[in-house]
Amino acid sequence: KELSQLTKSKASSNPIEENTTLEQESAWLAPIYTLKAEILNYLKEFQEAYDISKKVYFVIKNRNLEEITSSTLAYNLTELSRAELGLKLTKEALIHSEEAVNILIQDQERNNQDLDNSTDIFLASALIAKGEVLHNLGRIGEAISNYKLAKNIYWNVYETKNLKQMDNVSYLLSCLSRAWHDMPVKEENRIGTAKSYEGAALSFAAFVNGKLKEHKESKATGKKKEVSK
């Protein structure tokens, strides 16, 4: 029932206002609501994403870690930060993105002490959200540092073999491209680096589109096509 809400029209009423089960039941519903907030953030429906994320945050923030995992809380804080940035609540966005990053780094079970070897995709998302806020504040060098840490995590997880989350990689590279473009360094270096990240993002998108085309052709013909490496 909750997942079906995600496919309704953007004009539909907020399911959190209609249904109070998030407060009545175990907090296992929190990731479902946060997923809707994530989708709304990508659609730039920041006010609705903020309303959902904020309510989830108030419900789960004081739960103990036996009920709420660090990834659930960090995921919520990441989407809350993105919504706040979209609403120009920059101070709050930075606080919540930093909180998300710190929660995941401090959780000993997640093995994030060595960030260069981390495989925590929730941490990667939080680092990207923090990077976007820093970029907005003009702290571009710090933003790029956060983006590079997120890039390392994605490379550790996906290498070049897994397409399931390639949209995340492409989004990260577009963020890096914008940051390098705005970096106050020697212009030819700045633009050249920005174009290299932009080109990488476009290459990933083209690669995924090619795979989708192969899949559609194989379905249409009924013949399984050998997947290119």
PDB file of C-alpha atoms in Angstrom, residues 163 166 170 173 195-210:
ATOM      1  CA  LEU A 163      24.628  -1.132 -13.857  1.00  0.00           C
ATOM      2  CA  MET A 166      24.808   3.743 -12.511  1.00  0.00           C
ATOM      3  CA  SER A 170      26.351   9.703 -13.374  1.00  0.00           C
ATOM      4  CA  LEU A 173      30.070  13.000 -11.980  1.00  0.00           C
ATOM      5  CA  LYS A 195      34.591  18.664 -19.368  1.00  0.00           C
ATOM      6  CA  SER A 196      36.323  15.400 -18.486  1.00  0.00           C
ATOM      7  CA  TYR A 197      33.810  14.681 -15.700  1.00  0.00           C
ATOM      8  CA  GLU A 198      30.926  15.777 -17.917  1.00  0.00           C
ATOM      9  CA  GLY A 199      32.157  13.449 -20.642  1.00  0.00           C
ATOM     10  CA  ALA A 200      32.423  10.571 -18.175  1.00  0.00           C
ATOM     11  CA  ALA A 201      28.866  11.160 -17.002  1.00  0.00           C
ATOM     12  CA  LEU A 202      27.611  11.181 -20.601  1.00  0.00           C
ATOM     13  CA  SER A 203      29.573   8.012 -21.354  1.00  0.00           C
ATOM     14  CA  PHE A 204      27.927   6.205 -18.464  1.00  0.00           C
ATOM     15  CA  ALA A 205      24.494   7.374 -19.620  1.00  0.00           C
ATOM     16  CA  ALA A 206      25.182   6.213 -23.191  1.00  0.00           C
ATOM     17  CA  PHE A 207      26.452   2.860 -21.930  1.00  0.00           C
ATOM     18  CA  VAL A 208      23.276   2.275 -19.911  1.00  0.00           C
ATOM     19  CA  ASN A 209      21.061   3.360 -22.828  1.00  0.00           C
ATOM     20  CA  GLY A 210      22.896   0.901 -25.076  1.00  0.00           C
TER      21      GLY A 210
END
